[in-house]
Amino acid sequence: MTINILSKKALNILFIFISSYGIAQQKFEGTAHYISKTDVDMSNFSRPDMSEDQKKRMAERMKSMFEKTYVLDFNKTESIFKAEEKLAAPTQQGGNGGPGGRFGSVISGAVDGDKYKNTETKELLISNELLGKKFLVNDELPKLDWKTTGEVKQIGQYMCFKATAVKTWTDFDISNFRRPPGKEEEPKEEKKEEKQIETLVTAWYTLQIPVSQGPGNYWGLPGLILEIHEDNTIILCSKIVLNAKDKTSIKKPTKGKKVTLKEYNEIATEKFQEMRENFRSRRGGDNNRGGRR
């Protein structure tokens, strides 16, 4: 005689599915805190003539530049995702142009503006600042074709389910600024071509918070996304506060020049390319002056 016994994990999953029918009708709103970390290939930034101490300091600046904390305020249909402000580390003399200095601040302002999403109207609004000028990116909310895998894991007190999607997008090419010294430039006409980027995205979401929201531009799953893996970046939820006494305030960004996402990427690509050329020109001038001593 064979008796089928459900495992404890299967029972937990079944319980969550049954419970979700009841909680889906509740009015959900809250705040989720996220930590974002990116593994950086330091060979793209260091030079052969750098000492080990210089490489170590640069690695620390890069780590600070790419480790950030965010807050997502959400309800059933709306959310706003904001980077938390932190005190800037003191810059080394002559280090304004290096990673983690002025260049890092410019990148942060260009990509880390407030992101408003409305899953009912499919509206996306992003407030970015590029070289002192404010832009309001007004576009349709991008949708990914999520595929569930059946895998589960626990994140804090929440049972999470795995989903994957292939993301194809056009963005300004940060790799242009990481080209090793001496590498030949591409022809100018090729630089104007849009660079299509395709990457696999892995998300972990929970049905215990039945809102189709998540960090950044991510959404479209039947529960709040608590973890995202994209290339060498991970975004992980560290804290959630639900239905607090003080109601969550979600305000649409309104300030800045209105552009589409495609238009903004074209503007950002051009401006960052100008920054790179100016930096190379200054560095070349410094080397020439040093050679005449």
Tab-separated table of C-alpha atoms in Angstrom, residues 102-291:
chain	number	residue	atom	x	y	z
A	102	ARG	CA	32.406	63.557	-10.099
A	103	PHE	CA	31.941	60.884	-12.788
A	104	GLY	CA	30.208	58.585	-10.292
A	105	SER	CA	27.898	61.393	-9.192
A	106	VAL	CA	26.974	62.155	-12.797
A	107	ILE	CA	26.157	58.510	-13.523
A	108	SER	CA	24.074	58.251	-10.349
A	109	GLY	CA	22.011	61.297	-11.270
A	110	ALA	CA	21.584	60.050	-14.837
A	111	VAL	CA	20.223	56.596	-13.963
A	112	ASP	CA	18.996	56.682	-10.350
A	113	GLY	CA	16.133	59.174	-10.583
A	114	ASP	CA	12.748	58.500	-8.991
A	115	LYS	CA	10.801	55.840	-10.950
A	116	TYR	CA	6.998	55.917	-10.879
A	117	LYS	CA	5.034	52.925	-12.182
A	118	ASN	CA	1.279	52.496	-12.640
A	119	THR	CA	0.364	48.915	-13.512
A	120	GLU	CA	-3.242	49.857	-14.293
A	121	THR	CA	-2.532	52.617	-16.837
A	122	LYS	CA	0.871	51.117	-17.848
A	123	GLU	CA	2.491	54.502	-17.201
A	124	LEU	CA	6.218	54.913	-16.485
A	125	LEU	CA	7.713	58.216	-15.270
A	126	ILE	CA	11.395	58.653	-14.442
A	127	SER	CA	12.937	61.849	-13.047
A	128	ASN	CA	16.643	61.980	-13.976
A	129	GLU	CA	19.273	64.707	-13.801
A	130	LEU	CA	21.981	64.762	-16.454
A	131	LEU	CA	24.819	67.286	-16.083
A	132	GLY	CA	22.630	69.717	-14.150
A	133	LYS	CA	19.596	69.435	-16.446
A	134	LYS	CA	16.420	67.696	-15.289
A	135	PHE	CA	14.600	65.256	-17.568
A	136	LEU	CA	11.180	63.675	-17.125
A	137	VAL	CA	11.100	60.386	-19.002
A	138	ASN	CA	7.477	59.685	-19.910
A	139	ASP	CA	6.920	56.308	-21.513
A	140	GLU	CA	4.883	53.123	-21.495
A	141	LEU	CA	5.724	50.616	-18.785
A	142	PRO	CA	7.945	47.931	-20.360
A	143	LYS	CA	6.620	44.405	-19.957
A	144	LEU	CA	8.689	41.246	-19.731
A	145	ASP	CA	7.495	37.776	-20.736
A	146	TRP	CA	8.022	36.071	-17.388
A	147	LYS	CA	8.346	32.277	-17.242
A	148	THR	CA	7.809	30.554	-13.890
A	149	THR	CA	10.143	27.673	-13.053
A	150	GLY	CA	8.450	25.993	-10.082
A	151	GLU	CA	11.457	26.686	-7.839
A	152	VAL	CA	10.856	28.178	-4.412
A	153	LYS	CA	12.963	29.634	-1.607
A	154	GLN	CA	12.497	31.571	1.599
A	155	ILE	CA	13.481	35.251	1.776
A	156	GLY	CA	13.014	36.427	5.343
A	157	GLN	CA	9.484	35.437	6.366
A	158	TYR	CA	8.239	35.212	2.775
A	159	MET	CA	7.991	32.125	0.561
A	160	CYS	CA	9.193	33.203	-2.894
A	161	PHE	CA	8.783	31.761	-6.377
A	162	LYS	CA	11.296	31.980	-9.215
A	163	ALA	CA	10.563	33.515	-12.623
A	164	THR	CA	12.864	34.332	-15.524
A	165	ALA	CA	12.636	36.573	-18.584
A	166	VAL	CA	14.862	37.694	-21.441
A	167	LYS	CA	15.218	41.462	-21.442
A	168	THR	CA	16.043	43.223	-24.720
A	169	TRP	CA	16.584	46.939	-24.497
A	170	THR	CA	18.514	49.904	-25.819
A	171	ASP	CA	20.555	51.928	-23.367
A	172	PHE	CA	23.459	54.347	-23.443
A	173	ASP	CA	26.636	52.293	-23.625
A	174	ILE	CA	28.608	52.726	-20.390
A	175	SER	CA	31.201	50.306	-21.796
A	176	ASN	CA	32.335	53.146	-24.085
A	177	PHE	CA	33.944	54.681	-21.007
A	178	ARG	CA	35.680	51.453	-19.970
A	179	ARG	CA	37.642	50.837	-23.173
A	180	PRO	CA	41.272	49.939	-22.381
A	181	PRO	CA	43.783	52.695	-23.222
A	182	GLY	CA	45.144	52.558	-26.750
A	183	LYS	CA	42.234	50.585	-28.189
A	184	GLU	CA	41.239	51.939	-31.558
A	185	GLU	CA	38.042	54.006	-31.752
A	186	GLU	CA	35.111	52.833	-33.832
A	187	PRO	CA	34.108	54.944	-36.839
A	188	LYS	CA	31.824	57.806	-35.866
A	189	GLU	CA	28.971	56.557	-38.013
A	190	GLU	CA	28.944	53.281	-36.043
A	191	LYS	CA	28.738	55.090	-32.696
A	192	LYS	CA	25.352	56.490	-33.653
A	193	GLU	CA	23.872	53.028	-34.032
A	194	GLU	CA	21.678	51.873	-31.176
A	195	LYS	CA	23.136	49.069	-29.130
A	196	GLN	CA	20.619	46.305	-28.456
A	197	ILE	CA	21.344	44.550	-25.177
A	198	GLU	CA	19.877	41.141	-24.382
A	199	THR	CA	20.183	39.676	-20.908
A	200	LEU	CA	18.563	37.035	-18.735
A	201	VAL	CA	16.694	38.377	-15.698
A	202	THR	CA	15.808	36.201	-12.701
A	203	ALA	CA	13.167	37.361	-10.218
A	204	TRP	CA	11.945	35.972	-6.897
A	205	TYR	CA	8.432	37.119	-5.929
A	206	THR	CA	6.010	36.387	-3.104
A	207	LEU	CA	2.274	35.743	-3.311
A	208	GLN	CA	1.985	36.831	0.322
A	209	ILE	CA	2.125	40.420	-0.934
A	210	PRO	CA	-0.152	40.265	-4.015
A	211	VAL	CA	0.911	43.463	-5.781
A	212	SER	CA	2.420	43.453	-9.280
A	213	GLN	CA	5.333	45.683	-8.310
A	214	GLY	CA	9.076	45.459	-7.858
A	215	PRO	CA	12.341	47.426	-7.792
A	216	GLY	CA	13.379	49.654	-10.696
A	217	ASN	CA	11.311	49.070	-13.842
A	218	TYR	CA	10.417	45.506	-12.832
A	219	TRP	CA	6.796	44.408	-12.414
A	220	GLY	CA	4.300	42.008	-14.028
A	221	LEU	CA	4.315	39.088	-11.580
A	222	PRO	CA	1.400	38.140	-9.272
A	223	GLY	CA	3.344	39.196	-6.168
A	224	LEU	CA	5.907	41.706	-4.968
A	225	ILE	CA	9.394	41.050	-6.390
A	226	LEU	CA	11.866	40.682	-3.514
A	227	GLU	CA	14.981	39.771	-5.470
A	228	ILE	CA	16.333	40.482	-8.959
A	229	HIS	CA	19.411	39.080	-10.715
A	230	GLU	CA	20.521	40.773	-13.939
A	231	ASP	CA	24.007	40.163	-15.344
A	232	ASN	CA	26.420	40.970	-12.490
A	233	THR	CA	23.890	42.986	-10.463
A	234	ILE	CA	21.678	41.745	-7.645
A	235	ILE	CA	18.861	43.721	-6.000
A	236	LEU	CA	17.690	42.215	-2.718
A	237	CYS	CA	14.859	43.268	-0.411
A	238	SER	CA	16.086	43.789	3.152
A	239	LYS	CA	12.965	45.065	4.924
A	240	ILE	CA	9.183	45.372	4.340
A	241	VAL	CA	6.637	47.461	6.233
A	242	LEU	CA	2.972	46.770	5.348
A	243	ASN	CA	-0.136	48.878	5.998
A	244	ALA	CA	1.555	51.266	8.425
A	245	LYS	CA	-0.492	53.846	10.345
A	246	ASP	CA	1.072	56.621	8.272
A	247	LYS	CA	-0.293	56.101	4.764
A	248	THR	CA	2.238	55.580	1.991
A	249	SER	CA	2.624	58.694	-0.153
A	250	ILE	CA	3.119	58.042	-3.866
A	251	LYS	CA	3.556	61.190	-5.948
A	252	LYS	CA	4.249	61.312	-9.658
A	253	PRO	CA	7.454	63.115	-10.711
A	254	THR	CA	6.522	66.321	-12.567
A	255	LYS	CA	9.693	68.361	-13.118
A	256	GLY	CA	12.032	68.247	-16.095
A	257	LYS	CA	12.068	68.255	-19.875
A	258	LYS	CA	9.634	65.626	-21.143
A	259	VAL	CA	11.257	62.962	-23.315
A	260	THR	CA	10.653	59.331	-24.213
A	261	LEU	CA	12.958	56.625	-22.917
A	262	LYS	CA	14.541	56.275	-26.368
A	263	GLU	CA	15.145	60.017	-26.624
A	264	TYR	CA	16.715	60.143	-23.162
A	265	ASN	CA	19.065	57.236	-23.949
A	266	GLU	CA	20.236	59.036	-27.106
A	267	ILE	CA	20.872	62.270	-25.171
A	268	ALA	CA	22.703	60.426	-22.360
A	269	THR	CA	24.877	58.515	-24.846
A	270	GLU	CA	25.955	61.750	-26.524
A	271	LYS	CA	26.671	63.570	-23.247
A	272	PHE	CA	28.666	60.719	-21.745
A	273	GLN	CA	30.679	60.400	-24.937
A	274	GLU	CA	31.507	64.124	-24.709
A	275	MET	CA	32.599	63.655	-21.080
A	276	ARG	CA	34.855	60.797	-22.083
A	277	GLU	CA	36.476	62.784	-24.897
A	278	ASN	CA	37.020	65.808	-22.621
A	279	PHE	CA	38.570	63.612	-19.944
A	280	ARG	CA	40.922	62.013	-22.473
A	281	SER	CA	41.909	65.431	-23.830
A	282	ARG	CA	42.755	66.735	-20.343
A	283	ARG	CA	44.675	63.585	-19.489
A	284	GLY	CA	46.651	63.861	-22.738
A	285	GLY	CA	47.494	67.487	-21.959
A	286	ASP	CA	48.686	66.590	-18.471
A	287	ASN	CA	50.909	63.837	-19.868
A	288	ASN	CA	52.426	66.213	-22.414
A	289	ARG	CA	53.196	68.797	-19.766
A	290	GLY	CA	54.727	66.133	-17.567
A	291	GLY	CA	56.924	64.965	-20.455
